[in-house]
CSV table of C-alpha atoms in Angstrom, one decimal:
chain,number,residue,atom,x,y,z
A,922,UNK,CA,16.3,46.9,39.6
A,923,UNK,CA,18.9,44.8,41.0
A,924,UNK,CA,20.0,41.8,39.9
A,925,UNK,CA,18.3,39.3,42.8
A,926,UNK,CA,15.3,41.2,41.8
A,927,UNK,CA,16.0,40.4,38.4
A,928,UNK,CA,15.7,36.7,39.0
A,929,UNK,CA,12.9,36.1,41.6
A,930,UNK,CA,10.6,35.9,38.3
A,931,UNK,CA,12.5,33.4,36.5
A,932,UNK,CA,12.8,31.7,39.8
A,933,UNK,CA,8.4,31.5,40.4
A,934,UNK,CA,8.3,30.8,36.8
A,935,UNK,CA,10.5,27.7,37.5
A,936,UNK,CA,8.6,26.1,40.3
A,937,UNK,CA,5.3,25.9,38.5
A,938,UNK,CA,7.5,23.4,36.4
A,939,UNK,CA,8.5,19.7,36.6
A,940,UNK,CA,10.7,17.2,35.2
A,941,UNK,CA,8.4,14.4,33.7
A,942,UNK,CA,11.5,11.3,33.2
A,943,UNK,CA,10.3,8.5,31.0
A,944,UNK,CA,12.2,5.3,30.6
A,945,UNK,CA,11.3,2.4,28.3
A,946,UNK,CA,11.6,-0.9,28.1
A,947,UNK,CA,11.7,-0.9,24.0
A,948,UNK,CA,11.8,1.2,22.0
A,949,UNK,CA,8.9,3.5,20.8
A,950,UNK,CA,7.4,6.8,19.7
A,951,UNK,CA,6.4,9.4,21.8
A,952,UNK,CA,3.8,12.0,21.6
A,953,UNK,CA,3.0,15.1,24.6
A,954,UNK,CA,0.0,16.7,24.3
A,955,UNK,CA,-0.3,15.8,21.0
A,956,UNK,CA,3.2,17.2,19.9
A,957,UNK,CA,5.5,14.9,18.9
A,958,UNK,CA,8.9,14.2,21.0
A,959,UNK,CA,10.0,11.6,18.2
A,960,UNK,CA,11.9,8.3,19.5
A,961,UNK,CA,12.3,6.9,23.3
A,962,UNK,CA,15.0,4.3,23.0
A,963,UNK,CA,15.3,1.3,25.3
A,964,UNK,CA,17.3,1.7,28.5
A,965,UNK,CA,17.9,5.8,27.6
A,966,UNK,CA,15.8,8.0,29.2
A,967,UNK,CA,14.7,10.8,28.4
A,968,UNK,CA,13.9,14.3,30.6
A,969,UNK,CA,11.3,16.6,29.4
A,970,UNK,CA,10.3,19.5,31.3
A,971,UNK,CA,6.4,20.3,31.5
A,972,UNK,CA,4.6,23.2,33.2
A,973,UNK,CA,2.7,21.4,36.4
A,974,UNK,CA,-0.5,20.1,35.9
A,975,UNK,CA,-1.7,17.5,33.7
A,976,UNK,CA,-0.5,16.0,30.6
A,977,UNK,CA,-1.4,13.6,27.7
A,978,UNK,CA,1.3,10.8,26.9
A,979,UNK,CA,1.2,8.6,24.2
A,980,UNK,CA,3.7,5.8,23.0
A,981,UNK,CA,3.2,3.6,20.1
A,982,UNK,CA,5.9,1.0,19.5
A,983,UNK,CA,8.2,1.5,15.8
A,984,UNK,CA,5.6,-1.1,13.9
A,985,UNK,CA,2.4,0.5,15.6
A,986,UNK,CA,1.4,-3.0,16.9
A,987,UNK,CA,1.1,-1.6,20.5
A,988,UNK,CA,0.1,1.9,22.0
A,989,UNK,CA,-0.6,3.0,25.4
A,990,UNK,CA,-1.9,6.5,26.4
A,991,UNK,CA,-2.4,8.2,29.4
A,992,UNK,CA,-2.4,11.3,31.3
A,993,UNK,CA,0.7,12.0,33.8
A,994,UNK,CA,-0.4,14.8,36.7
A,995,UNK,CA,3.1,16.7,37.5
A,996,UNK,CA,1.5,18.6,41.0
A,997,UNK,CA,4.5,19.9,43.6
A,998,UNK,CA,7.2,17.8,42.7
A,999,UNK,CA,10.4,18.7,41.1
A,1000,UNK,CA,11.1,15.4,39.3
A,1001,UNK,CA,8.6,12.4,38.2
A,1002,UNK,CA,10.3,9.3,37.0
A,1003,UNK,CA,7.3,6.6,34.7
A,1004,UNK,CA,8.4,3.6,33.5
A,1005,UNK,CA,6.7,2.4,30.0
A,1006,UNK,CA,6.1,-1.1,30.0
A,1007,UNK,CA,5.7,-2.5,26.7
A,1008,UNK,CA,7.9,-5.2,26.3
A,1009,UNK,CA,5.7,-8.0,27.7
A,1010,UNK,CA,2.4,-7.2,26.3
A,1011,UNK,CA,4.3,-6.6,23.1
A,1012,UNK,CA,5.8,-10.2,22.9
A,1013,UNK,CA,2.0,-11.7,23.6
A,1014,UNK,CA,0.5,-9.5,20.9
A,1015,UNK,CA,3.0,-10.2,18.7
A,1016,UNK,CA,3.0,-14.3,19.5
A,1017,UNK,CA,-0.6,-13.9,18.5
A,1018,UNK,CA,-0.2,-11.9,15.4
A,1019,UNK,CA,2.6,-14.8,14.4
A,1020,UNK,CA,0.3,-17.6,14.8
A,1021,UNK,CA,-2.6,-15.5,13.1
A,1022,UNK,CA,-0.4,-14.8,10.0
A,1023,UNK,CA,1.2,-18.0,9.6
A,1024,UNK,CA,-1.9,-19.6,8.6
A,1025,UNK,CA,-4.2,-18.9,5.7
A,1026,UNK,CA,-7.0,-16.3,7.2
A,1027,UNK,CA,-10.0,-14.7,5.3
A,1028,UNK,CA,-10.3,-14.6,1.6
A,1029,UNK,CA,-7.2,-17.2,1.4
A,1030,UNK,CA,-9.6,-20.3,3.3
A,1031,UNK,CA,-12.1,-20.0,0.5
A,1032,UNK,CA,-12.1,-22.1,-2.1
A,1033,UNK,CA,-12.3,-20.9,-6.2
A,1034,UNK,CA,-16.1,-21.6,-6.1
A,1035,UNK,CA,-16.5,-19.4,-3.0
A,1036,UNK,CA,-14.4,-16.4,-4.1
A,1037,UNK,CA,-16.7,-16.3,-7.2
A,1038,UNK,CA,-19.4,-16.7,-5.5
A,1039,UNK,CA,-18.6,-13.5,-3.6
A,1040,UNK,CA,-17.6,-11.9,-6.5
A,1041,UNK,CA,-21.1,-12.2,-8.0
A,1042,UNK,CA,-23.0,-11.6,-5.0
A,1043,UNK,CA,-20.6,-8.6,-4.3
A,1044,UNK,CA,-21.6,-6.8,-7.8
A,1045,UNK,CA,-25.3,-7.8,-7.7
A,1046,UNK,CA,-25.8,-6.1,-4.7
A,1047,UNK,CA,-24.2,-2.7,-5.8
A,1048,UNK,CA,-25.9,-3.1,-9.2
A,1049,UNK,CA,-23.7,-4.1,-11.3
A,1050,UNK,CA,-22.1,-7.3,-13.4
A,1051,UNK,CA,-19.3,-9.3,-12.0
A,1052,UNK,CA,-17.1,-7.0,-15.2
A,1053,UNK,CA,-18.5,-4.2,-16.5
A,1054,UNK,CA,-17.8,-1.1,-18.7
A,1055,UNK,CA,-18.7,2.3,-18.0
A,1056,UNK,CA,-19.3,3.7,-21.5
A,1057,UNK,CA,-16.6,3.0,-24.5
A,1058,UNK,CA,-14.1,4.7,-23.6
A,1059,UNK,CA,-14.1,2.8,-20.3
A,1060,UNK,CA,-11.6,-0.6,-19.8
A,1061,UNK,CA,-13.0,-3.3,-18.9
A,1062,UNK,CA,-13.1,-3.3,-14.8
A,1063,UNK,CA,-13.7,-6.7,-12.7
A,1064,UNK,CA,-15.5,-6.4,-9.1
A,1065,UNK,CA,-13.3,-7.7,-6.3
A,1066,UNK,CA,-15.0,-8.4,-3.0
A,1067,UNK,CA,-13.9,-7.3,0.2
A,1068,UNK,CA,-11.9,-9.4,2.4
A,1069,UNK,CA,-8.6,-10.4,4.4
A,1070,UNK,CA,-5.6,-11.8,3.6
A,1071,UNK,CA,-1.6,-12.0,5.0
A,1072,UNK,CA,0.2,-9.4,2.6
A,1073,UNK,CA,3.9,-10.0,2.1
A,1074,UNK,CA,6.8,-12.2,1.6
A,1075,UNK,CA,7.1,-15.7,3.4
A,1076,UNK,CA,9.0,-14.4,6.0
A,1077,UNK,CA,7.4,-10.8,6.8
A,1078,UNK,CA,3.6,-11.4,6.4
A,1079,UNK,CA,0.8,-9.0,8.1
A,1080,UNK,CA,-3.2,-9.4,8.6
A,1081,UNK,CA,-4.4,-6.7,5.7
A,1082,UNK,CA,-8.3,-6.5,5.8
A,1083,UNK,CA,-9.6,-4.8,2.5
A,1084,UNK,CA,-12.6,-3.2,4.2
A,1085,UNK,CA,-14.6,-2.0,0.8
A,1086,UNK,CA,-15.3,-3.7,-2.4
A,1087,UNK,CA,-13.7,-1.9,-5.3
A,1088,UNK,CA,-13.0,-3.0,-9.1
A,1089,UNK,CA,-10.1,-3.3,-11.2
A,1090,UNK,CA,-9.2,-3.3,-14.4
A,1091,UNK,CA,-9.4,-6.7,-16.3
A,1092,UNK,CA,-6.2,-6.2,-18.5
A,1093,UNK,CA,-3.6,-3.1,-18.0
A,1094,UNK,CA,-4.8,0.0,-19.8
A,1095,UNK,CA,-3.8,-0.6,-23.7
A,1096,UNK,CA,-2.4,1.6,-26.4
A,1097,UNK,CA,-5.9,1.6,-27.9
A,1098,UNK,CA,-7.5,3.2,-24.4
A,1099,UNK,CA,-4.7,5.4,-24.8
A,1100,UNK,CA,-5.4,6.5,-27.7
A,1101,UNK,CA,-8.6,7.2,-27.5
A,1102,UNK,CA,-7.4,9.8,-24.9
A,1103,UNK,CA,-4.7,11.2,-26.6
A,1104,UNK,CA,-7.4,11.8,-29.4
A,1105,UNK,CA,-10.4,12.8,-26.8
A,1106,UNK,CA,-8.5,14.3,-23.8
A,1107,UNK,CA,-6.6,16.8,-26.5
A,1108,UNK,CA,-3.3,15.9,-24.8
A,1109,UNK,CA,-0.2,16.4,-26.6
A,1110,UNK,CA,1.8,13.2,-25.3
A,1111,UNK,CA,1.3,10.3,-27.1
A,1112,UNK,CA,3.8,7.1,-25.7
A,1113,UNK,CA,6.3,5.4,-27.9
A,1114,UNK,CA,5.0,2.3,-28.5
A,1115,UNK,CA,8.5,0.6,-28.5
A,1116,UNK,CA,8.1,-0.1,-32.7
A,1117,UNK,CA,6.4,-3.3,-32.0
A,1118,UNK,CA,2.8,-2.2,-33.0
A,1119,UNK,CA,-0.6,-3.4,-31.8
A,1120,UNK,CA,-3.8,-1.5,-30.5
A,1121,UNK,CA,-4.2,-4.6,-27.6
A,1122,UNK,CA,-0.5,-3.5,-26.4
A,1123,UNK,CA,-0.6,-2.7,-22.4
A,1124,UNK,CA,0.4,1.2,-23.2
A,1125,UNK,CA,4.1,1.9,-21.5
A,1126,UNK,CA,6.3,4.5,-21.9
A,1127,UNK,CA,4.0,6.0,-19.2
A,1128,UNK,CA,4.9,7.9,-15.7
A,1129,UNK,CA,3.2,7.7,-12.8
A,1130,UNK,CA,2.0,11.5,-13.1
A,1131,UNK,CA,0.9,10.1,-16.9
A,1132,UNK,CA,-1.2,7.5,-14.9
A,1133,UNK,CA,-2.8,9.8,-12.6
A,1134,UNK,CA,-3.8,12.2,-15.5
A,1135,UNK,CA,-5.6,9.6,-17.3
A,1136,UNK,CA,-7.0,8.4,-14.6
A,1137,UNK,CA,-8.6,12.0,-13.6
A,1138,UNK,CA,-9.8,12.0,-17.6
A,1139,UNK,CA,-11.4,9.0,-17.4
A,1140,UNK,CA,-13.0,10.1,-14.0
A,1141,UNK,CA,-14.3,13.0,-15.8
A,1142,UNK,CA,-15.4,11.0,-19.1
A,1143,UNK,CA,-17.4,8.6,-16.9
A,1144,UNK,CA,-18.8,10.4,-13.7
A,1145,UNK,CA,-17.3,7.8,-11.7
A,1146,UNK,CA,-14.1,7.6,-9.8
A,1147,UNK,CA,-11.1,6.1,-11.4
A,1148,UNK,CA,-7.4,5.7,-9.7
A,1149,UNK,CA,-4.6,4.0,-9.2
A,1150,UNK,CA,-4.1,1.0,-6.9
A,1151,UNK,CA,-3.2,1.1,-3.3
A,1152,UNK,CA,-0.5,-1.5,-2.9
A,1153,UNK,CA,-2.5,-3.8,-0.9
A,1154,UNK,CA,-4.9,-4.0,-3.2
A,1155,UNK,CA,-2.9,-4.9,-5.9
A,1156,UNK,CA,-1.5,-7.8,-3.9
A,1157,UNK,CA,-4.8,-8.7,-2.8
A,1158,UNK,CA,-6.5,-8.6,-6.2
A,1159,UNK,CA,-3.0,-10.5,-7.6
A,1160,UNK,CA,-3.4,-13.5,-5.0
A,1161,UNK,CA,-6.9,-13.6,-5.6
A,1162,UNK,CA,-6.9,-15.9,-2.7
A,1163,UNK,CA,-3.6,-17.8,-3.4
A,1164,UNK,CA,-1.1,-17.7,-0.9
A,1165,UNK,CA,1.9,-19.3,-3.1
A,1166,UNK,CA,4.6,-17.5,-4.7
A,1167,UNK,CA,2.6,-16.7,-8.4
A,1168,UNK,CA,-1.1,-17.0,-8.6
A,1169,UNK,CA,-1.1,-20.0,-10.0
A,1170,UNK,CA,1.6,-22.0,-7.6
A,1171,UNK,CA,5.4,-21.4,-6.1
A,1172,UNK,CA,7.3,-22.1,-9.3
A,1173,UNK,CA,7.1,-20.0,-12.5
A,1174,UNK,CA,6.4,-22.6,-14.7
A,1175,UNK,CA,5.2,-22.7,-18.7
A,1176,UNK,CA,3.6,-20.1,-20.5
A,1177,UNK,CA,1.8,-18.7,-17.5
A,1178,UNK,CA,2.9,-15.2,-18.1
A,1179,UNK,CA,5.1,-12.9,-19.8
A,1180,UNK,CA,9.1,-12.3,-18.0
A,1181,UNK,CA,12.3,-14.1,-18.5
A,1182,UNK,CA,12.3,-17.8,-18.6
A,1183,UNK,CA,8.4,-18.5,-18.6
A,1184,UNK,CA,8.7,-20.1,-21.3
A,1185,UNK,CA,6.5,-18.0,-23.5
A,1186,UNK,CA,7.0,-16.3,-27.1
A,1187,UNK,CA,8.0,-12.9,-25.9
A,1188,UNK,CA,10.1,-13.9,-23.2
A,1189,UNK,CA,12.7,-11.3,-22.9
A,1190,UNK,CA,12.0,-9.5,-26.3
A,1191,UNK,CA,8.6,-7.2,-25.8
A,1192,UNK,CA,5.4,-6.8,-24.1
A,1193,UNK,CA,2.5,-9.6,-25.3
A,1194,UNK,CA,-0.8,-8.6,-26.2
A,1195,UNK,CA,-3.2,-8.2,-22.8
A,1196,UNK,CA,-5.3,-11.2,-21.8
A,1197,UNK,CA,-2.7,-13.9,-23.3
A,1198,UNK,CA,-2.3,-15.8,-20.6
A,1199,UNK,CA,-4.9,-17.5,-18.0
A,1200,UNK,CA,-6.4,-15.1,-15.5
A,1201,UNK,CA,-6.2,-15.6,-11.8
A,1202,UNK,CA,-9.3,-16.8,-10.1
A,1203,UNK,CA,-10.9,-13.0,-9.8
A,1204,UNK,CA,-10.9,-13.2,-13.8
A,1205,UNK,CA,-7.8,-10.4,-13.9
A,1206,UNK,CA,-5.2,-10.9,-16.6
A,1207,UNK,CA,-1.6,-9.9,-16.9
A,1208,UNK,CA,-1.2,-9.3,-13.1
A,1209,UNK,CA,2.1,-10.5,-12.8
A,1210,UNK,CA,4.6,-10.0,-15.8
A,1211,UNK,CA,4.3,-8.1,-18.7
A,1212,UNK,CA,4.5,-4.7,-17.8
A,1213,UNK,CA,5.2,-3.4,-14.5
A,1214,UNK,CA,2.0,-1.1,-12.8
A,1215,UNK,CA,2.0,2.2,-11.2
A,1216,UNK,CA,0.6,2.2,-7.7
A,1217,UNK,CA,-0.6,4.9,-5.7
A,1218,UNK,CA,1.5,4.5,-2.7
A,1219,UNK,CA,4.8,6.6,-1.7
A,1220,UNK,CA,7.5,4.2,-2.2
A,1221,UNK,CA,9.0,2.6,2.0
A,1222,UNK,CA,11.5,0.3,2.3
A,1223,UNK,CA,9.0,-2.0,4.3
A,1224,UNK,CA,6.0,-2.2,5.6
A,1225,UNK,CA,6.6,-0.9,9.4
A,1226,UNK,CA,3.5,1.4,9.7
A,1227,UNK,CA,1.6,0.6,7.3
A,1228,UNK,CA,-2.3,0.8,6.9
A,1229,UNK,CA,-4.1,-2.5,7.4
A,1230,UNK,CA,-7.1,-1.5,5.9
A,1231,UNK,CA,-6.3,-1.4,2.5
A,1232,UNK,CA,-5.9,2.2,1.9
A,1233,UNK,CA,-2.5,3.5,-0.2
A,1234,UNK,CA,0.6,5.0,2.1
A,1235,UNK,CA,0.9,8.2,1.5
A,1236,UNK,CA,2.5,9.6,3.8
A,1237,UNK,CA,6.3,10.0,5.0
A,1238,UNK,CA,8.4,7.2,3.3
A,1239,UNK,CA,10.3,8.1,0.2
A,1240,UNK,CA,8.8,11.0,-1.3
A,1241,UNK,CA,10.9,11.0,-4.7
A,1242,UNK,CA,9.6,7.3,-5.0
A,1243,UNK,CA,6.1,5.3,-6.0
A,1244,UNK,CA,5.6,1.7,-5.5
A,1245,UNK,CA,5.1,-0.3,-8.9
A,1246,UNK,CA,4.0,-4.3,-9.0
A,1247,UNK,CA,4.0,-7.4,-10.9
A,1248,UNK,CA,7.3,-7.4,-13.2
A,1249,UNK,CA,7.8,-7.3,-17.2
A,1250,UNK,CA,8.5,-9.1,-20.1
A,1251,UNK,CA,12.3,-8.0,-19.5
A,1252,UNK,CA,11.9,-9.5,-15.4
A,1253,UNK,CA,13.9,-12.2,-14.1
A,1254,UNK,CA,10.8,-14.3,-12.2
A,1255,UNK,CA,11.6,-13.5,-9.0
A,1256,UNK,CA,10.2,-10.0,-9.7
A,1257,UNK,CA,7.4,-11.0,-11.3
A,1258,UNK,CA,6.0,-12.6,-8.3
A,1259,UNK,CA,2.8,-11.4,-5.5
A,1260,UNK,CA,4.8,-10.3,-3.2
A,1261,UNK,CA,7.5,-8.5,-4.9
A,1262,UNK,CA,8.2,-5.2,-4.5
A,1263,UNK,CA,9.5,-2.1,-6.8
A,1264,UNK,CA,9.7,1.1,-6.6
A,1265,UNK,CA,10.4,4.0,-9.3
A,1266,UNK,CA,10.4,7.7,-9.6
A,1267,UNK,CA,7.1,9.1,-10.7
A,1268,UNK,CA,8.6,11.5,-13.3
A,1269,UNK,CA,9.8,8.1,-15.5
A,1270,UNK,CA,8.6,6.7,-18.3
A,1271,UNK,CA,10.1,3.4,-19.3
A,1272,UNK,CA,9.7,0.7,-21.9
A,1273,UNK,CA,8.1,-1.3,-19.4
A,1274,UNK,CA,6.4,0.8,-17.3
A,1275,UNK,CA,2.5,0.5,-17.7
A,1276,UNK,CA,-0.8,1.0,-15.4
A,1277,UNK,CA,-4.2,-0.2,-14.1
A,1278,UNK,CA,-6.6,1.5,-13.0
A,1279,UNK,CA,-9.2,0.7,-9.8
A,1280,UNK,CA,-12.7,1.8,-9.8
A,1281,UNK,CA,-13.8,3.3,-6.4
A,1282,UNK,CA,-17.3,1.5,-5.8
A,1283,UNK,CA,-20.2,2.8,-4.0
């Protein structure tokens, strides 16, 4: 065979291809037929060779806010050139989502009468008491009603829309819960308990593996589902409607929870004794200070793609990390307030790390 012969095949096999060239206008994500191409970057195009015929394209902008999908037909010609236009429709949707977020929405335009109300009306229709206990070895969990609010710090706040009621634990699990499964469960790891003594102790010296094990006991004790926390729910179940920097207004105050200069007894010295301090308006104690909680989510440096719904991240992100809230005892305030984030790796068990668990609801 000779060597023009050699290359009429490659040559057919060419012409039944084209060059799709896609240029953007800011930056995005692009998928082909469902395979992803990763980032399109404004002003840089990018040439990708497809077999002619027709082809699914979809682009979805860095912080998901906008997508656009369609499908590109590549017939005889050798080269297409599509412009994405995102940037205009981008700057509406996001003018919108600014004025939406900068003012209170959902669950944060009802007043402390009305959020109870729900909360009641929320657990009688699944059956249940506003808190409830399934069984002793249970905690004490607290229904929270589904709902809206803006998730974040002043400056960086999002719609979140907590689609399903679910509970949550009144206090943080104790040492006395924990015993119970140390002594139950047949496990062999029993937490240090610091040497400061006391069965109504939040339990610490706990990692976020330790957390999810107990919470699978439990599960099994009970015949209900027990877990951690998404991160959004925490917040949302923190604010319980409040929109300032603590639950209870922007500055830290006097003996309204447990971390450094809050003016309480244990202030920088050890954990305080669960349910010492007035709960938010859902009736939940201990949600900011005291001991930092282990959350389901895989830790990300912010919140670009993350669910609105209410569900935990977990996926990409950190994977060597887990998002924990709320501060300690040993917390300068800043940390110990709704929107602060922190993130450990799951392995750890601290002095002041601690959990709560969520109830799934039916």
């Amino acid at each position: 065979m000779t060597s023009s012969e050699e290359q009429k095949p490659q040559k057919a096999e060419r012409s039944r291809e084209a060059i799709l060239l896609l240029k953007t206008d800011m930056n995005c994500r692009l998928m082909v037929n469902s395979d992803n191409h990763g980032a399109l970057q404004k002003n840089t195009p990018l040439s990708i060779t497809l077999p002619l015929g027709s082809h699914l394209i979809n682009v979805i902008t860095q912080d998901g806010l906008l997508e656009k999908e369609w499908t590109q037909d590549l017939n005889n010609e050798k080269q297409v050139v599509y412009l994405i236009q995102l940037a205009e429709e981008y700057a509406q949707l996001q003018a919108k989502r600014e004025e939406e977020v900068g003012k209170p929405l959902g669950i944060e335009c009802w007043s402390v009468d009305q959020i109870q109300q729900k909360q009641m009306a929320t657990a009688t229709e699944i059956g249940l008491t506003k808190v409830f206990r399934d069984g002793p070895d249970a905690p004490e969990m607290v229904v929270i009603p589904a709902g809206s609010y803006r998730r974040g710090e002043a400056f960086n706040k999002y719609k979140v829309t907590i689609t399903r009621p679910f509970a949550i634990g009144k206090y943080p699990i104790t040492v006395a819960e924990w015993k119970c499964y140390v002594e139950k469960g047949k496990i062999s790891y029993s937490p240090s308990d610091n040497d400061w003594e006391g069965d109504n102790l939040p339990v610490t010296n706990v990692s976020w593996f330790d957390a999810q094990n107990y919470a699978s006991w439990l599960s099994t004790q009970t015949g209900q589902t027990y877990r951690l926390l998404s991160e959004a729910e925490w917040e949302y179940a923190c604010r319980a409607g409040s929109v300032t920097e603590y639950y209870w207004g922007d500055e830290i105050g006097h003996n309204n929870c447990n971390c450094q200069d809050s003016g309480s007894e244990w202030s920088r010295k050890r954990a305080s004794p669960v349910g010492s301090f007035p709960p938010n308006v859902f009736g939940l104690h201990d949600m900011l200070g005291n001991i930092w909680e282990w959350l389901e989510d895989i830790w990300h440096d912010n919140y670009e793609g993350a669910p609105s719904d209410g569900t935990p991240w977990s996926s990409e992100g950190n994977q060597l990390g887990r998002v924990m809230r709320g501060g300690s005892w040993s917390s300068f305030p800043r940390y110990a307030r709704c929107a602060h984030r922190h993130g450990s790796v799951p392995a750890i068990r601290n002095f002041n790390f601690g959990l709560r668990l969520a109830r799934t609801l039916p």
